[in-house]
Rosetta silent file (secondary structure, phi, psi, omega in degrees, C-alpha in Angstrom):
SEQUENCE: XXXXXXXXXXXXXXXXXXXXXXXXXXXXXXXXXXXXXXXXXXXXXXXXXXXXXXXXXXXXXXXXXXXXXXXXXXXXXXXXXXXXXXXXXXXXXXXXXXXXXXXXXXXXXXXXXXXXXXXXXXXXXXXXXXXXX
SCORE:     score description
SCORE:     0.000 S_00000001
   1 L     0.000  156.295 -163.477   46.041   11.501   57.867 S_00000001
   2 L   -96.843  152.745  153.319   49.986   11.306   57.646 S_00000001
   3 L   -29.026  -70.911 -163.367   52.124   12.384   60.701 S_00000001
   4 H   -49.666  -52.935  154.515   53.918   14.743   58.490 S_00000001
   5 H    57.266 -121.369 -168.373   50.510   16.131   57.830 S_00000001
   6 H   -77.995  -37.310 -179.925   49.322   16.625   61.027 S_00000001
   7 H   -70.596  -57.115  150.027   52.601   18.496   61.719 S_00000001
   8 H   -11.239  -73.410  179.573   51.992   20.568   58.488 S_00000001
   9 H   -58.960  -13.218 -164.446   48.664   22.004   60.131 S_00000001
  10 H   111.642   15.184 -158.425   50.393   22.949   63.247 S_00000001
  11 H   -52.824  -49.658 -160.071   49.845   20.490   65.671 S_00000001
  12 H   -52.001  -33.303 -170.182   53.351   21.447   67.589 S_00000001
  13 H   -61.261  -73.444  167.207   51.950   24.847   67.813 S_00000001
  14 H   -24.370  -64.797  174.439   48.404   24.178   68.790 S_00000001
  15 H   -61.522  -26.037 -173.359   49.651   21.654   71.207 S_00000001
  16 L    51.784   73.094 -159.805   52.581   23.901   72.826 S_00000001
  17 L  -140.894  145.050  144.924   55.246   20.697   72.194 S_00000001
  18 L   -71.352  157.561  175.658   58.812   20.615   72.002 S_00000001
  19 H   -34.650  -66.346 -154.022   60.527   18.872   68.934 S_00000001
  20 H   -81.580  -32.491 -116.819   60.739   15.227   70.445 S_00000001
  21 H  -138.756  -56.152  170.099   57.143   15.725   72.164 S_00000001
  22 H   -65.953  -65.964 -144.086   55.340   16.453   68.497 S_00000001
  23 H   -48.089  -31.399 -166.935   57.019   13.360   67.012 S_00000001
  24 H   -80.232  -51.053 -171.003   55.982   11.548   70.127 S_00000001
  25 H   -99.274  -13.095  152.386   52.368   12.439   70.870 S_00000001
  26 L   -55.588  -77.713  160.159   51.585   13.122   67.075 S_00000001
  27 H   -19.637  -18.093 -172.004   52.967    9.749   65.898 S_00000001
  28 H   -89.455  -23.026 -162.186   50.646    8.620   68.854 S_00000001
  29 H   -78.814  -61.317 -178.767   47.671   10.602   67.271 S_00000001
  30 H   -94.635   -1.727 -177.450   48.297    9.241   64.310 S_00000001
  31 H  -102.037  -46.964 -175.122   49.790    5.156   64.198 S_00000001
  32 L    92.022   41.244  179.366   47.313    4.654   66.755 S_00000001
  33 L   -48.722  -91.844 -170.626   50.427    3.817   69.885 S_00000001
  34 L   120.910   46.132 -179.530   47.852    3.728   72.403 S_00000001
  35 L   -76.560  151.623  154.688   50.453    6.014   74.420 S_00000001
  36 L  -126.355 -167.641 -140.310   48.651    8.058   77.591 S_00000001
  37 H   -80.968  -83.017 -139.782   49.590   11.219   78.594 S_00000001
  38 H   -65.500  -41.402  178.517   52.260   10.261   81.454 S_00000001
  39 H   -44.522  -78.798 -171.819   53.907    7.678   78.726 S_00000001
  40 H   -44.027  -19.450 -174.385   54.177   10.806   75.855 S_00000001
  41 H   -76.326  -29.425 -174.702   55.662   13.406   78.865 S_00000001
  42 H   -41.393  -60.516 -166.403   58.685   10.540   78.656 S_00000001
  43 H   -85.907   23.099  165.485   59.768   12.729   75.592 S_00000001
  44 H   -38.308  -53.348  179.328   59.342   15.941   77.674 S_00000001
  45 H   -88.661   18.403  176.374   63.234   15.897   78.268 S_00000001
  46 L  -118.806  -13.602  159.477   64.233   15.433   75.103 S_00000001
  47 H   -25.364  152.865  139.169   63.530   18.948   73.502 S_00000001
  48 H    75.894  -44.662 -158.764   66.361   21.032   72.728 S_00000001
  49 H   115.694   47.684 -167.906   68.847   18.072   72.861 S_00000001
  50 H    30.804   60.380  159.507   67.769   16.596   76.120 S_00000001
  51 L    65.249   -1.692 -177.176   67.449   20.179   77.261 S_00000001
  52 L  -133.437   17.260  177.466   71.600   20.796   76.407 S_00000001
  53 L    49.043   58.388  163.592   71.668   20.690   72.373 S_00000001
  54 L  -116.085  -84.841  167.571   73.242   17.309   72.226 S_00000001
  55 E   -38.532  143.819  178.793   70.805   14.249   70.792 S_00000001
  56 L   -98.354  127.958  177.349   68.258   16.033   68.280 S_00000001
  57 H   -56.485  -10.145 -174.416   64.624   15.906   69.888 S_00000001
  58 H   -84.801  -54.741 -173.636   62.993   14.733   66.300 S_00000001
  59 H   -79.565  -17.249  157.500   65.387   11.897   66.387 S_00000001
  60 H    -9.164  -81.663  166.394   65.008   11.089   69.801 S_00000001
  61 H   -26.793  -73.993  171.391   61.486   10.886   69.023 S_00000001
  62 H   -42.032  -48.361 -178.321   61.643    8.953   65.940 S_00000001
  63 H   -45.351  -60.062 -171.475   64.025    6.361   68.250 S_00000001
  64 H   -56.141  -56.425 -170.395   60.883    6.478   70.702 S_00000001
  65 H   -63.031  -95.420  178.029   57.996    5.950   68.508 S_00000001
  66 H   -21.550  -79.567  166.749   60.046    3.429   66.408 S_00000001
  67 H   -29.552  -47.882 -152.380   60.423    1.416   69.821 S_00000001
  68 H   -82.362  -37.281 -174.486   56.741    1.834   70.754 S_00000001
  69 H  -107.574   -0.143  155.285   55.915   -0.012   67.536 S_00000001
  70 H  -129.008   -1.920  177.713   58.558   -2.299   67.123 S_00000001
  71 L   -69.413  137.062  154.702   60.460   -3.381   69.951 S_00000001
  72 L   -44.940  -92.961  164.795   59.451   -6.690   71.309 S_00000001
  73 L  -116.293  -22.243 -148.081   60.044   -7.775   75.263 S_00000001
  74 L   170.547  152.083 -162.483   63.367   -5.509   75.415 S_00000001
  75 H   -93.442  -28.508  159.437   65.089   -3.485   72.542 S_00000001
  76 H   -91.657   28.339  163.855   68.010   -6.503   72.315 S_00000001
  77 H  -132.598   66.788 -170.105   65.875   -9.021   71.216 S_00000001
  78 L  -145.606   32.207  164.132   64.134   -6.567   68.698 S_00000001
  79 H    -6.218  -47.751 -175.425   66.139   -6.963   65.449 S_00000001
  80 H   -99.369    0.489  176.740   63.791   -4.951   63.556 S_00000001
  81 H   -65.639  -73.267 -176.283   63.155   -2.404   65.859 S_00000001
  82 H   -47.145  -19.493 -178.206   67.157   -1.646   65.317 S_00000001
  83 H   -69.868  -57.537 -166.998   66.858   -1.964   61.521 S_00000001
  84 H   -54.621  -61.913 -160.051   64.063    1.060   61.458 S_00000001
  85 H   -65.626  -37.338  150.483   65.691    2.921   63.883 S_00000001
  86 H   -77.321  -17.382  172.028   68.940    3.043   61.995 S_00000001
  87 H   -75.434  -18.432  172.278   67.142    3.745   58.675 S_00000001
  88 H   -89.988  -40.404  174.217   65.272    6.625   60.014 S_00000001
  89 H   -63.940  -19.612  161.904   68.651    8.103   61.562 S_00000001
  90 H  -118.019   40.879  170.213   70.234    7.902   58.211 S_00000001
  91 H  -102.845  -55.414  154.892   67.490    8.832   56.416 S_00000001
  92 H   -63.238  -21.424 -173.232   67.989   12.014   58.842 S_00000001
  93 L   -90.621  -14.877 -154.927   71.245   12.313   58.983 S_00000001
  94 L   -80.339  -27.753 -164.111   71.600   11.935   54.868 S_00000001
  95 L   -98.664    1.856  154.423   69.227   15.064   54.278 S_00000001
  96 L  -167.969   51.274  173.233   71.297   17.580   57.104 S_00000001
  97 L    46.650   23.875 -128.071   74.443   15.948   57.887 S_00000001
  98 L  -168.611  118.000  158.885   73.674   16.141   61.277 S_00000001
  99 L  -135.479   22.248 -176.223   71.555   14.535   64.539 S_00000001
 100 E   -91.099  116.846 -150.042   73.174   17.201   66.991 S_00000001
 101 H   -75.355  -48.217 -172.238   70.728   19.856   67.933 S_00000001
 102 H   -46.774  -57.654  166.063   73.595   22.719   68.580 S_00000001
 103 H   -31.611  -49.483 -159.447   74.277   21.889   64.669 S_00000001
 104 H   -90.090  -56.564 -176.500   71.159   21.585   63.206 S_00000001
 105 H   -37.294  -60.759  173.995   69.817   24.803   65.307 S_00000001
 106 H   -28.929  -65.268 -141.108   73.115   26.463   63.921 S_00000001
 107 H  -115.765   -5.376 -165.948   72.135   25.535   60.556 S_00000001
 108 L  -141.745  -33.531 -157.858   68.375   24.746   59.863 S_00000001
 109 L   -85.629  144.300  168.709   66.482   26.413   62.789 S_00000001
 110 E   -97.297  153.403 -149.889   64.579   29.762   61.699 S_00000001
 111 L   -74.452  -38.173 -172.578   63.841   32.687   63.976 S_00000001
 112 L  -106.014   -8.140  164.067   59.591   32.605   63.310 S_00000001
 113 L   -82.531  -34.415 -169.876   59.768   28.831   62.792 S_00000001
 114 E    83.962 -134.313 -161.623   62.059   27.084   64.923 S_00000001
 115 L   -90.817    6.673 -173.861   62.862   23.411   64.284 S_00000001
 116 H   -36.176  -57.140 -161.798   59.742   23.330   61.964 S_00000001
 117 H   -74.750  -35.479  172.635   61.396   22.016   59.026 S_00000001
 118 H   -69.584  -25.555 -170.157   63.672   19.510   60.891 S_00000001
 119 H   -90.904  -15.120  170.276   60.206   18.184   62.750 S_00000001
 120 H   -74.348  -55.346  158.004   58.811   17.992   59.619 S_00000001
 121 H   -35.976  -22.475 -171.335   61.313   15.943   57.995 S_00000001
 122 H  -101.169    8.741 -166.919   61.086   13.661   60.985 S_00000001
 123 H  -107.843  -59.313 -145.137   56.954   13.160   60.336 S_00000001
 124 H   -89.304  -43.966 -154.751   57.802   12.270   56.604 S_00000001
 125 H   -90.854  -25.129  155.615   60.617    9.804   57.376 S_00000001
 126 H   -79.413  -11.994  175.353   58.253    8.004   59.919 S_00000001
 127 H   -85.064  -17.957  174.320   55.510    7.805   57.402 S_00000001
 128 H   -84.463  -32.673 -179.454   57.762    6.096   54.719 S_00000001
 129 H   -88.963  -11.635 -116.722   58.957    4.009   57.519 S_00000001
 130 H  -144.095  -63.055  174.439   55.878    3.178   59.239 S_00000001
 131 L   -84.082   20.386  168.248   53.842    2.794   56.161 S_00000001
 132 L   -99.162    9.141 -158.453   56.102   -0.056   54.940 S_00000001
 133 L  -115.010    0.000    0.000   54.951   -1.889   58.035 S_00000001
């Protein structure tokens, strides 16, 4: 099963997850991280826009994930880690102008969904990136 998916069925719901916390402990569910529990609470604080609507928790997330499977010893000797990591932020940024949560909320979040549709977009854009790998 695909991230996006798994998000699709509900998982954030199910789970009671912030934005950056499904990308992070789905992606774990599904790529097979080998994240544990105190590792995935790392993206705890990244909801909401690390809790203050600034960074958007899906790309956080995506950033995080994208590290967990490609960084090396340390993210500057991880060329391809940075290559992913900018192609999934303008892969995000291209489809809603945007990686600021105060923006995106402004503009994309719904009243009975929330950020659904932005966390979904960030489950599809790791499975195209992910499944090139």
């Amino acid at each position: 099963m695909k991230l996006q998916q798994l998000i699709e069925q509900g998982f954030q719901a199910r789970h009671d997850l912030n934005c950056a916390e499904t990308i992070v402990k789905g992606a774990n569910d599904t790529y097979g991280l080998g994240l544990d529990d105190n590792a995935i609470r790392l993206a705890a604080g990244f909801g909401g826009g690390m809790c203050v609507e600034g960074a958007c928790g899906v790309v956080t997330g995506i950033t995080m994930v994208l590290s967990a499977l490609y960084a090396k010893e340390r993210g500057h000797t991880s060329p391809e880690m940075k290559e992913k990591i900018k192609l999934a932020i303008q892969q995000f940024e291209s489809l809603y102008q945007s990686t600021n949560c105060h923006n995106l909320k402004e503009n994309h979040r719904d009243e009975k969904t929330g950020c659904h549709g932005l966390i979904l977009s960030g489950g599809e854009i790791l499975d195209e990136i992910v499944g090139a790998r």
